Amino acid sequence: MTAVVEATALEKRYGETVALSGASLSIPAGEVFGLIGPNGAGKTTLVRALTGTTEPDAGTATVLGESPTAIDRDRLGVLPQDFSPPDRLTARELLAYYAGLYDNPRDPDAVLAAVGLADAGDTWYEDLSGGQQRRVCVGSTLVNDPDVLFLDEPTTGIDPAGRRTVWRLIEELAAGGTTVLLTTHNMAEAERLADRVGLLADGSLIAQGTPDALVAEYGGSSRLEIETAADPDTLVELEYSVERAQRRTHTAADDTVSSGVEDTLVVRDIDPAAIGAVVDALERQGLEYTGLSWTEPDLEDVYLELADRMERERTGGAGESGEKKPDDETTTDLTQTGETA
Ligand SMILES: Nc1ncnc2c1ncn2[C@@H]1O[C@H](COP(=O)(O)OP(=O)(O)OP(=O)(O)O)[C@@H](O)[C@H]1O
Ligand SMILES: [Mg+2]
């Protein structure tokens, strides 16, 4: 399938600063691609190179088969990270202003409703809250019903309910076939919206894949955490108790029980079916616990693990967490293992 968005070995320097160093990605039609990475990694520069607002020093970028500066703007929607629209317009006037730039624009009121601001049409843009302004800005990228949408941190500053409105909107657009590249620092957003996620670090994509594939590769194991206010002896009893409960439920042999940090017992890779047995055992033996939580690894764990590896590479020593996993790699492309690849 021909890629709708394609970057090949893009390079960009600002003086001594290297913003992009060999960034490559390929987004097929209808895919939502989530670009994540630390502040200064080059996400905005990559979006700018793909939308024709930054000229790369080397490499090629194409959108819908065209050079970004040549693409038919009716087919493109772009939300810059630092978008600031003209002053002294109401929300409706602002959308009408952008709609006026296109041949077959959408109705501004329909767009306002889509971003959850149906009642704000007559409000001056400058009188809207920051998150409401951001939603109008998202709306301004939709007035031409684009085929390809670049959203640089679309939900930054938007409250949780408004964020979900924007998420549903992006999901609807994706269901309608729109190709979307979005950047975000919100891992839940990337996990929910993106068919594939790419992690940009120091100007290049160091990992790409479906959220599931990335989590399986870098996310580590699930964790059952049992907090207890107990003394070390009780912690040991707790540990035995968990081990016995796991044996009884025939939990896989590679399950491990690690000793607690302070008063927390961390059980990795436990079969979820065994959790009930563990709780029963604790109750039966009258072992008091103050907290019990089970977490599965997610994209945030992936991000932290890869950021940690980058940091270790840079410093040649321990990263922030100090934890070192055996399969230490710095560059992996999981695209081939991804479901949508
Ligand atoms: N116009 C510019 N002039 C000089 N340096 C720039 C310019 N634009 C970006 N940079 C530098 O390039 C690097 C990448 O910046 P970029 O804005 O692409 O990062 P980012 O991943 O979008 O970060 P954030 O998550 O903070 O938005 C940074 O070191 C930044 O200081
Ligand atoms: Mg940015």
XYZ file of C-alpha atoms in Angstrom, residues 6 12 38 46 63 65 69 85 88 123 174 206 214 218 238 245 265 287 292 301 324 332:
22
model
C 6.478 9.353 4.306
C 17.541 19.202 10.480
C 10.724 13.709 25.342
C 9.308 16.472 12.125
C 2.447 13.684 1.868
C 2.747 11.483 -2.836
C 5.031 22.436 -0.111
C -5.318 32.428 15.703
C -10.992 39.671 18.204
C -17.895 33.920 22.694
C -10.082 7.705 11.574
C 14.135 4.541 18.041
C 5.730 -2.153 22.079
C 9.574 -3.118 26.422
C 3.348 -12.694 53.498
C -1.245 -19.561 47.021
C 5.681 -7.026 48.326
C -2.061 -11.080 57.521
C -3.425 -4.276 47.050
C 6.280 1.742 31.011
C 18.792 -2.987 33.946
C 14.438 -1.730 17.456
